[in-house]
Tab-separated table of C-alpha atoms and ligand atoms in Angstrom:
chain	number	residue	atom	x	y	z
Z	15	MET	CA	4.498	14.255	-84.418
Z	16	ILE	CA	6.260	14.048	-87.671
Z	17	VAL	CA	5.880	10.854	-90.302
Z	18	VAL	CA	9.152	10.519	-92.329
Z	19	MET	CA	8.275	8.648	-95.511
Z	20	ARG	CA	11.037	6.332	-97.072
Z	21	THR	CA	13.241	7.788	-100.032
Z	22	GLY	CA	11.108	7.032	-103.049
Z	23	ALA	CA	7.865	6.709	-101.351
Z	24	SER	CA	5.045	6.658	-103.922
Z	25	GLU	CA	2.176	8.991	-104.039
Z	26	ARG	CA	-0.031	6.191	-103.434
Z	27	GLU	CA	1.725	5.445	-99.989
Z	28	LEU	CA	1.680	8.976	-99.084
Z	29	ALA	CA	-2.172	9.108	-99.924
Z	30	GLY	CA	-2.536	6.031	-97.746
Z	31	VAL	CA	-0.816	7.761	-94.726
Z	32	LEU	CA	-2.822	10.931	-95.143
Z	33	ALA	CA	-6.084	8.819	-95.133
Z	34	ALA	CA	-5.091	7.227	-92.013
Z	35	LEU	CA	-4.483	10.486	-90.276
Z	36	ALA	CA	-7.635	12.096	-91.622
Z	37	GLU	CA	-9.622	9.016	-90.109
Z	38	ARG	CA	-8.334	10.061	-86.748
Z	39	GLY	CA	-9.029	13.706	-87.085
Z	40	LEU	CA	-5.376	14.680	-87.342
Z	41	THR	CA	-4.080	17.806	-89.490
Z	42	PRO	CA	-1.292	16.983	-91.827
Z	43	HIS	CA	1.273	19.361	-93.035
Z	44	VAL	CA	3.227	17.491	-96.107
Z	45	SER	CA	6.684	18.880	-96.848
Z	46	ARG	CA	8.357	17.349	-99.894
Z	47	GLY	CA	11.853	17.576	-100.039
Z	48	VAL	CA	14.489	16.495	-102.668
Z	49	GLU	CA	15.256	13.452	-100.859
Z	50	ARG	CA	12.094	12.545	-98.994
Z	51	THR	CA	8.755	13.669	-97.767
Z	52	VAL	CA	7.932	14.365	-94.338
Z	53	ILE	CA	4.492	14.707	-92.933
Z	54	GLY	CA	4.016	17.200	-89.855
Z	55	VAL	CA	1.050	16.128	-88.002
Z	56	LEU	CA	-1.036	18.416	-85.464
Z	57	GLY	CA	-3.191	16.819	-82.773
Z	58	PRO	CA	-6.828	17.876	-82.307
Z	59	ALA	CA	-7.649	21.509	-80.914
Z	60	GLY	CA	-7.673	21.836	-77.275
Z	61	PRO	CA	-9.225	24.713	-75.248
Z	62	SER	CA	-7.068	27.244	-77.644
Z	63	GLY	CA	-9.398	26.269	-80.576
Z	64	VAL	CA	-6.272	25.659	-82.744
Z	65	PRO	CA	-5.288	22.353	-83.937
Z	66	GLY	CA	-2.124	20.988	-82.058
Z	67	ALA	CA	-2.780	21.681	-78.520
Z	68	LEU	CA	-3.171	17.989	-77.823
Z	69	PRO	CA	-0.519	15.223	-78.561
Z	70	ALA	CA	-1.006	13.558	-81.922
Z	71	ILE	CA	0.821	10.491	-81.256
Z	72	THR	CA	-0.044	7.536	-79.052
Z	73	PRO	CA	1.925	4.267	-79.038
Z	74	ASP	CA	-1.116	2.482	-80.976
Z	75	LEU	CA	-0.974	5.078	-83.664
Z	76	GLY	CA	2.756	5.237	-83.808
Z	77	ASP	CA	2.860	1.429	-84.370
Z	78	HIS	CA	0.081	1.570	-86.922
Z	79	LEU	CA	1.547	4.255	-88.943
Z	80	GLU	CA	5.025	2.727	-88.835
Z	81	GLY	CA	3.454	-0.422	-90.294
Z	82	LEU	CA	2.012	1.522	-93.468
Z	83	ASP	CA	3.655	1.139	-96.615
Z	84	GLY	CA	6.131	3.733	-97.579
Z	85	VAL	CA	6.678	4.969	-93.826
Z	86	GLU	CA	10.200	5.182	-92.526
Z	87	SER	CA	9.817	6.227	-88.894
Z	88	VAL	CA	7.217	8.131	-86.511
Z	89	LEU	CA	8.793	10.613	-84.368
Z	90	PRO	CA	7.579	13.032	-81.756
Z	91	VAL	CA	8.474	16.775	-82.301
Z	92	SER	CA	10.778	17.541	-79.584
Z	93	LYS	CA	10.252	21.415	-79.316
Z	94	PRO	CA	7.324	23.406	-77.935
Z	95	TYR	CA	6.875	25.050	-81.035
Z	96	LYS	CA	5.823	22.842	-83.902
Z	97	LEU	CA	4.600	24.482	-87.289
Z	98	ALA	CA	7.763	26.581	-86.843
Z	99	SER	CA	10.361	23.862	-86.288
Z	100	ARG	CA	12.563	22.267	-88.960
Z	101	GLU	CA	11.579	18.870	-87.653
Z	102	PHE	CA	8.007	19.587	-88.666
Z	103	HIS	CA	9.089	21.321	-92.045
Z	104	PRO	CA	12.410	20.432	-93.062
Z	105	GLU	CA	12.311	22.583	-96.435
Z	106	PRO	CA	13.125	26.308	-96.023
Z	107	THR	CA	10.043	28.238	-96.358
Z	108	VAL	CA	10.288	30.942	-99.143
Z	109	VAL	CA	7.835	33.776	-98.495
Z	110	PRO	CA	6.384	35.419	-101.673
Z	111	VAL	CA	6.080	39.201	-101.024
Z	112	PRO	CA	3.596	40.811	-103.372
Z	113	SER	CA	5.153	43.765	-105.053
Z	114	PRO	CA	3.848	46.025	-108.220
Z	115	THR	CA	6.679	44.359	-110.216
Z	116	GLY	CA	5.812	40.922	-109.113
Z	117	ALA	CA	6.567	38.672	-106.122
Z	118	ILE	CA	9.782	39.087	-104.220
Z	119	ALA	CA	11.092	35.700	-102.937
Z	120	VAL	CA	12.319	36.157	-99.138
Z	121	GLY	CA	14.080	32.974	-97.825
Z	122	GLY	CA	15.326	31.857	-101.245
Z	123	GLN	CA	18.572	31.890	-102.871
Z	124	ASP	CA	18.909	35.683	-102.881
Z	125	VAL	CA	19.423	37.864	-99.917
Z	126	VAL	CA	16.621	40.490	-100.033
Z	127	MET	CA	17.125	44.182	-98.949
Z	128	MET	CA	14.489	46.134	-97.377
Z	129	ALA	CA	15.428	49.937	-96.529
Z	130	GLY	CA	13.788	53.174	-95.770
Z	131	PRO	CA	13.271	55.749	-92.912
Z	132	CYS	CA	12.358	54.670	-89.468
Z	133	THR	CA	9.510	56.718	-89.506
Z	134	VAL	CA	7.350	58.399	-92.567
Z	135	GLU	CA	7.874	62.294	-91.788
Z	136	SER	CA	6.957	63.787	-95.210
Z	137	GLU	CA	6.190	62.923	-98.860
Z	138	GLU	CA	9.552	64.544	-99.827
Z	139	GLN	CA	11.554	62.602	-97.180
Z	140	LEU	CA	9.880	59.415	-97.884
Z	141	LEU	CA	10.172	59.638	-101.859
Z	142	ALA	CA	13.862	60.552	-101.600
Z	143	ALA	CA	14.527	57.605	-99.242
Z	144	ALA	CA	12.550	55.264	-101.522
Z	145	ARG	CA	14.192	56.287	-104.737
Z	146	ALA	CA	17.741	55.806	-103.066
Z	147	ALA	CA	16.515	52.532	-101.789
Z	148	HIS	CA	15.289	51.436	-105.256
Z	149	ALA	CA	18.615	52.754	-107.010
Z	150	SER	CA	20.651	50.693	-104.916
Z	151	GLY	CA	18.618	47.407	-105.442
Z	152	ALA	CA	16.179	47.159	-102.464
Z	153	ARG	CA	13.161	45.527	-103.339
Z	154	ILE	CA	11.192	46.474	-100.239
Z	155	LEU	CA	10.588	49.875	-98.575
Z	156	ARG	CA	10.324	50.193	-94.901
Z	157	GLY	CA	8.868	53.094	-93.158
Z	158	GLY	CA	6.725	53.409	-89.895
Z	159	ALA	CA	3.480	55.218	-89.792
Z	160	TYR	CA	2.315	53.926	-86.249
Z	161	LYS	CA	5.471	53.933	-84.096
Z	162	PRO	CA	6.249	52.648	-80.820
Z	163	SER	CA	7.752	55.301	-78.652
Z	164	THR	CA	9.460	54.631	-75.417
Z	165	SER	CA	8.672	58.025	-74.101
Z	166	PRO	CA	5.006	59.378	-74.494
Z	167	TYR	CA	6.667	62.715	-75.620
Z	168	GLY	CA	8.336	60.919	-78.611
Z	169	PHE	CA	7.105	61.325	-82.149
Z	170	ARG	CA	4.411	58.309	-82.710
Z	171	GLY	CA	4.081	58.712	-86.579
Z	172	MET	CA	1.866	60.143	-89.126
Z	173	GLY	CA	-0.731	57.228	-88.606
Z	174	ALA	CA	-3.199	56.990	-91.795
Z	175	THR	CA	-1.462	59.725	-93.249
Z	176	GLY	CA	1.792	57.791	-93.285
Z	177	LEU	CA	0.103	54.959	-94.802
Z	178	LYS	CA	-1.011	56.889	-97.707
Z	179	LEU	CA	2.260	58.298	-98.414
Z	180	LEU	CA	3.717	54.710	-98.286
Z	181	ALA	CA	1.143	53.836	-101.014
Z	182	ARG	CA	2.377	56.695	-103.221
Z	183	ALA	CA	6.068	55.798	-102.828
Z	184	ARG	CA	5.069	52.148	-103.558
Z	185	ALA	CA	3.277	53.504	-106.855
Z	186	ALA	CA	6.262	55.679	-107.547
Z	187	THR	CA	9.162	53.082	-107.231
Z	188	GLY	CA	7.415	49.582	-107.602
Z	189	LEU	CA	8.876	48.580	-104.277
Z	190	ALA	CA	6.797	46.538	-102.018
Z	191	VAL	CA	5.927	48.007	-98.374
Z	192	VAL	CA	6.654	46.891	-94.894
Z	193	THR	CA	5.313	48.795	-92.121
Z	194	GLU	CA	4.367	48.218	-88.500
Z	195	VAL	CA	0.882	47.500	-87.328
Z	196	MET	CA	0.588	47.841	-83.391
Z	197	THR	CA	-2.891	47.004	-82.487
Z	198	PRO	CA	-5.296	44.400	-83.511
Z	199	ALA	CA	-7.944	47.083	-84.347
Z	200	ASP	CA	-5.417	48.469	-87.048
Z	201	VAL	CA	-4.830	45.414	-88.722
Z	202	ALA	CA	-7.591	45.797	-91.456
Z	203	LEU	CA	-6.516	49.299	-92.226
Z	204	VAL	CA	-2.768	48.859	-92.338
Z	205	GLY	CA	-3.323	45.845	-94.499
Z	206	GLU	CA	-4.799	48.018	-97.026
Z	207	TYR	CA	-1.429	49.573	-97.657
Z	208	ALA	CA	1.035	47.243	-96.483
Z	209	ASP	CA	2.856	44.260	-98.358
Z	210	ILE	CA	4.237	42.877	-94.949
Z	211	PHE	CA	2.949	43.453	-91.542
Z	212	GLN	CA	5.786	44.439	-89.211
Z	213	ILE	CA	5.241	43.191	-85.734
Z	214	GLY	CA	7.474	45.460	-83.517
Z	215	ALA	CA	9.884	44.078	-80.840
Z	216	ARG	CA	7.595	45.560	-78.141
Z	217	ASN	CA	4.664	43.614	-79.366
Z	218	MET	CA	6.335	40.324	-80.078
Z	219	GLN	CA	4.205	38.776	-77.381
Z	220	ASN	CA	1.034	40.687	-77.988
Z	221	TYR	CA	-0.850	37.381	-78.850
Z	222	TYR	CA	-4.166	39.040	-79.837
Z	223	LEU	CA	-2.294	40.899	-82.338
Z	224	LEU	CA	-0.343	37.863	-83.695
Z	225	ASP	CA	-3.679	35.930	-84.042
Z	226	GLU	CA	-5.166	38.895	-86.018
Z	227	VAL	CA	-1.920	39.025	-88.413
Z	228	GLY	CA	-2.309	35.463	-88.685
Z	229	ARG	CA	-5.794	35.575	-89.708
Z	230	ALA	CA	-5.095	38.334	-92.182
Z	231	GLY	CA	-2.981	36.106	-94.295
Z	232	LYS	CA	-0.345	38.652	-95.584
Z	233	PRO	CA	3.312	38.191	-94.960
Z	234	VAL	CA	4.719	38.995	-91.417
Z	235	LEU	CA	7.969	40.287	-90.300
Z	236	LEU	CA	8.238	39.485	-86.742
Z	237	LYS	CA	10.794	41.281	-84.783
Z	238	ARG	CA	12.322	39.449	-81.761
Z	239	GLY	CA	11.330	41.059	-78.421
Z	240	LEU	CA	13.884	43.218	-76.602
Z	241	ALA	CA	14.348	40.392	-73.940
Z	242	ALA	CA	13.110	37.257	-75.796
Z	243	THR	CA	14.593	33.868	-75.884
Z	244	ILE	CA	14.813	32.304	-79.184
Z	245	GLU	CA	12.330	29.808	-78.074
Z	246	GLU	CA	9.772	32.562	-77.261
Z	247	TRP	CA	10.422	34.251	-80.310
Z	248	LEU	CA	9.745	30.974	-82.246
Z	249	LEU	CA	6.566	30.095	-80.084
Z	250	ALA	CA	5.380	33.841	-81.286
Z	251	ALA	CA	5.811	32.873	-84.704
Z	252	GLU	CA	3.774	29.529	-83.967
Z	253	TYR	CA	0.917	31.838	-82.984
Z	254	ILE	CA	0.935	33.280	-86.428
Z	255	LEU	CA	1.357	29.928	-88.087
Z	256	ALA	CA	-1.418	28.341	-86.036
Z	257	GLN	CA	-3.710	30.775	-87.588
Z	258	GLY	CA	-2.842	29.360	-90.905
Z	259	ASN	CA	-0.757	32.130	-92.281
Z	260	PRO	CA	2.396	30.173	-93.351
Z	261	HIS	CA	4.257	33.526	-94.412
Z	262	VAL	CA	6.390	34.533	-91.458
Z	263	MET	CA	10.002	36.181	-91.626
Z	264	LEU	CA	11.944	36.241	-88.446
Z	265	CYS	CA	13.684	39.492	-87.601
Z	266	GLU	CA	16.740	39.456	-85.270
Z	267	ARG	CA	16.904	43.228	-84.384
Z	268	GLY	CA	19.376	42.971	-81.214
Z	269	ILE	CA	18.388	42.176	-77.622
Z	270	ARG	CA	18.853	43.953	-74.368
Z	271	THR	CA	22.146	43.058	-72.623
Z	272	PHE	CA	24.141	44.405	-69.937
Z	273	GLU	CA	26.026	46.419	-72.511
Z	274	ARG	CA	24.854	49.933	-72.990
Z	275	ALA	CA	27.745	51.115	-75.322
Z	276	THR	CA	25.344	50.223	-78.000
Z	277	ARG	CA	21.563	50.569	-78.212
Z	278	ASN	CA	21.116	46.627	-78.276
Z	279	THR	CA	23.293	43.618	-78.833
Z	280	VAL	CA	22.806	41.947	-82.122
Z	281	ASP	CA	22.779	38.275	-81.340
Z	282	ILE	CA	24.575	36.881	-84.726
Z	283	ASN	CA	24.513	33.549	-83.068
Z	284	ALA	CA	20.741	33.606	-83.734
Z	285	VAL	CA	20.867	33.775	-87.357
Z	286	PRO	CA	22.440	30.487	-88.103
Z	287	LEU	CA	20.845	28.758	-84.917
Z	288	VAL	CA	17.114	29.866	-85.854
Z	289	LYS	CA	17.810	28.749	-89.492
Z	290	GLN	CA	18.764	25.182	-87.881
Z	291	LEU	CA	15.909	25.257	-85.664
Z	292	SER	CA	13.232	26.639	-87.968
Z	293	HIS	CA	12.436	26.529	-91.765
Z	294	LEU	CA	11.301	30.253	-91.805
Z	295	PRO	CA	13.682	33.069	-93.340
Z	296	VAL	CA	15.670	35.180	-91.017
Z	297	ILE	CA	15.953	38.883	-91.524
Z	298	VAL	CA	18.552	41.233	-89.564
Z	299	ASP	CA	17.897	44.759	-88.607
Z	300	PRO	CA	21.410	46.176	-87.788
Z	301	SER	CA	19.993	49.704	-87.467
Z	302	GLN	CA	17.781	48.913	-84.188
Z	303	GLY	CA	20.497	46.542	-83.522
Z	304	THR	CA	23.354	48.778	-82.979
Z	305	GLY	CA	21.708	52.272	-82.604
Z	306	LYS	CA	24.928	53.717	-84.147
Z	307	ARG	CA	25.330	54.620	-87.854
Z	308	SER	CA	28.816	54.010	-87.928
Z	309	LEU	CA	28.288	50.493	-86.770
Z	310	VAL	CA	25.500	49.606	-89.091
Z	311	GLY	CA	27.528	48.562	-92.355
Z	312	ALA	CA	29.887	46.246	-90.405
Z	313	VAL	CA	26.936	44.477	-88.604
Z	314	ALA	CA	25.052	44.145	-91.913
Z	315	LEU	CA	28.113	42.526	-93.614
Z	316	ALA	CA	28.302	40.310	-90.619
Z	317	ALA	CA	24.760	39.204	-90.887
Z	318	VAL	CA	24.891	38.234	-94.584
Z	319	ALA	CA	28.053	36.251	-93.953
Z	320	ALA	CA	26.142	34.484	-91.030
Z	321	GLY	CA	23.267	33.574	-93.223
Z	322	ALA	CA	20.633	36.167	-93.003
Z	323	ASP	CA	18.107	36.037	-95.810
Z	324	GLY	CA	17.711	39.562	-95.880
Z	325	LEU	CA	18.299	43.093	-94.186
Z	326	ILE	CA	16.362	45.737	-93.190
Z	327	VAL	CA	18.036	49.082	-92.910
Z	328	GLU	CA	17.057	52.523	-91.824
Z	329	ILE	CA	18.180	55.259	-94.229
Z	330	HIS	CA	17.356	58.904	-94.453
Z	331	PRO	CA	17.938	61.784	-96.648
Z	332	HIS	CA	19.032	64.078	-93.470
Z	333	PRO	CA	19.774	61.670	-90.790
Z	334	ASP	CA	20.568	64.386	-88.360
Z	335	ALA	CA	17.169	66.074	-88.815
Z	336	ALA	CA	15.189	62.896	-88.468
Z	337	LEU	CA	12.397	62.955	-86.089
Z	338	LYS	CA	13.293	59.225	-85.068
Z	339	ASP	CA	16.320	57.197	-84.968
Z	340	GLY	CA	18.563	59.651	-86.892
Z	341	ALA	CA	21.735	58.356	-84.884
Z	342	GLN	CA	21.362	54.952	-86.425
Z	343	SER	CA	20.056	56.037	-89.899
Z	344	LEU	CA	22.469	55.739	-92.962
Z	345	ALA	CA	22.664	58.806	-95.200
Z	346	LEU	CA	21.510	57.920	-98.713
Z	347	GLU	CA	25.068	57.869	-100.116
Z	348	GLN	CA	26.243	55.791	-97.329
Z	349	TYR	CA	23.804	53.154	-98.007
Z	350	ALA	CA	24.671	53.370	-101.704
Z	351	GLU	CA	28.208	52.701	-100.835
Z	352	LEU	CA	27.481	49.764	-98.535
Z	353	VAL	CA	25.303	47.874	-100.993
Z	354	PRO	CA	28.023	46.480	-103.292
Z	355	ARG	CA	30.062	45.172	-100.302
Z	356	LEU	CA	26.777	43.251	-99.135
Z	357	ARG	CA	26.545	41.848	-102.556
Z	358	ALA	CA	30.292	40.920	-102.425
Z	359	VAL	CA	29.588	38.999	-99.136
Z	360	ALA	CA	26.530	37.513	-100.417
Z	361	THR	CA	28.510	36.142	-103.289
Z	362	ALA	CA	31.378	34.738	-101.075
Z	363	VAL	CA	28.838	32.850	-99.127
Z	364	GLY	CA	27.022	31.440	-102.003
Z	365	ARG	CA	23.999	33.797	-102.158
Z	366	GLY	CA	22.664	35.737	-104.784
Z	367	PHE	CA	21.399	39.485	-104.139
Z	368	GLU	CA	18.182	40.582	-105.267
Z	369	THR	CA	17.763	43.688	-107.191
Z	370	SER	CA	15.121	46.128	-107.773
Z	371	LYS	CA	15.256	45.533	-111.466
Z	372	VAL	CA	12.577	42.797	-111.943
Z	373	THR	CA	9.845	43.385	-114.354
Z	374	ARG	CA	7.512	40.365	-114.112
Z	375	SER	CA	8.423	37.926	-111.560
Z	376	SER	CA	11.439	37.204	-109.083
Z	377	THR	CA	12.455	34.430	-111.153
Z	378	GLU	CA	12.847	36.644	-114.412
Z	379	LYS	CA	15.099	39.351	-112.687
Z	380	THR	CA	18.178	40.772	-114.579
Z	381	THR	CA	21.771	40.342	-113.085
Z	382	ALA	CA	23.127	42.578	-110.397
Z	383	PRO	CA	24.215	46.070	-111.850
L	27	PEP	C1	11.660	50.202	-86.128
L	27	PEP	O1	11.927	49.263	-87.136
L	27	PEP	O2	11.823	51.241	-86.353
L	27	PEP	C2	11.449	49.661	-84.893
L	27	PEP	C3	10.648	50.374	-83.989
L	27	PEP	O3	11.764	48.434	-84.422
L	27	PEP	P1	11.802	47.424	-83.158
L	27	PEP	O4	10.272	47.143	-83.112
L	27	PEP	O5	12.721	46.326	-83.584
L	27	PEP	O6	12.225	48.416	-81.986
L	28	MN	MN1	13.526	52.747	-85.923
């Protein structure tokens, strides 16, 4: 249920509504907008133990709340996901990602770049990619230490050694780190190194893993499943939010369609649609999305034009020698050439573009190089 307060409702009126909700054991989530305040209300916990399983609204309660001072209307949430929905939380969520140079705001005014190799392969490879990412204005380094592999014979990552290399690259460049966690048992270890947990497409519906990163409290990049509908994807985000972790970023990474000429089909529709349905930031991965280096730049530009809050791009110092996903990895100089074009599109659609030249906090950054 959502309680919409009147424009200009006072703090006292808001407190009155919150008290009425508390009396009934309901959980409020207050979203303060420029125009008006909306209170998303979760019902009591059901058998799952998380608040919201049971309906919050009864006709009596709706009438009572509507009669309180400052209340404009009381409405049911029409979607099966609640915390993730725009109805529940009309203001966009800005996820603060910790980094050695200050928090990075994802989902705010600026488009944020994440770049790095698909997989951590060696210190030399990772540092070369990290330095190139940093030099071109990325704020966040990607790199898998634990890799899902379609074939059991494929490279499955360096594991804990890879995490340590990511920590070194973080210290050397000041970039934040996003890296995949594949199993609930690894969440504690990966959390010692990651600034953002990546949940891979293949694990989007691994509900125990979603619960665990929800409890861990760090920002989460939730990839869309290979064959997941937008509703299933947002319900997966709901799992993380329901554990009390509000810092979820949704990542469109292409879905499986009948088309085999590309590895996946980037659902560009999903970018503006998800931003209408949800308040969570949307990131696009044009690398997994296309599977082809020659297409990555065009799709990245399209994603920014469509309103993406950030991109996650695979880059490699020697893409043809990459142990994983070389065909879709940009060479470092290709990435450097792409970034000014992304910045131009960001400007054209009224967005800023995060640079790595932040010294203290994301609000005190210098202008783009
Ligand atoms: C990746 O980012 O390298 C990856 C494996 O992504 P996805 O889970 O989207 O396939
Ligand atoms: Mn990859």
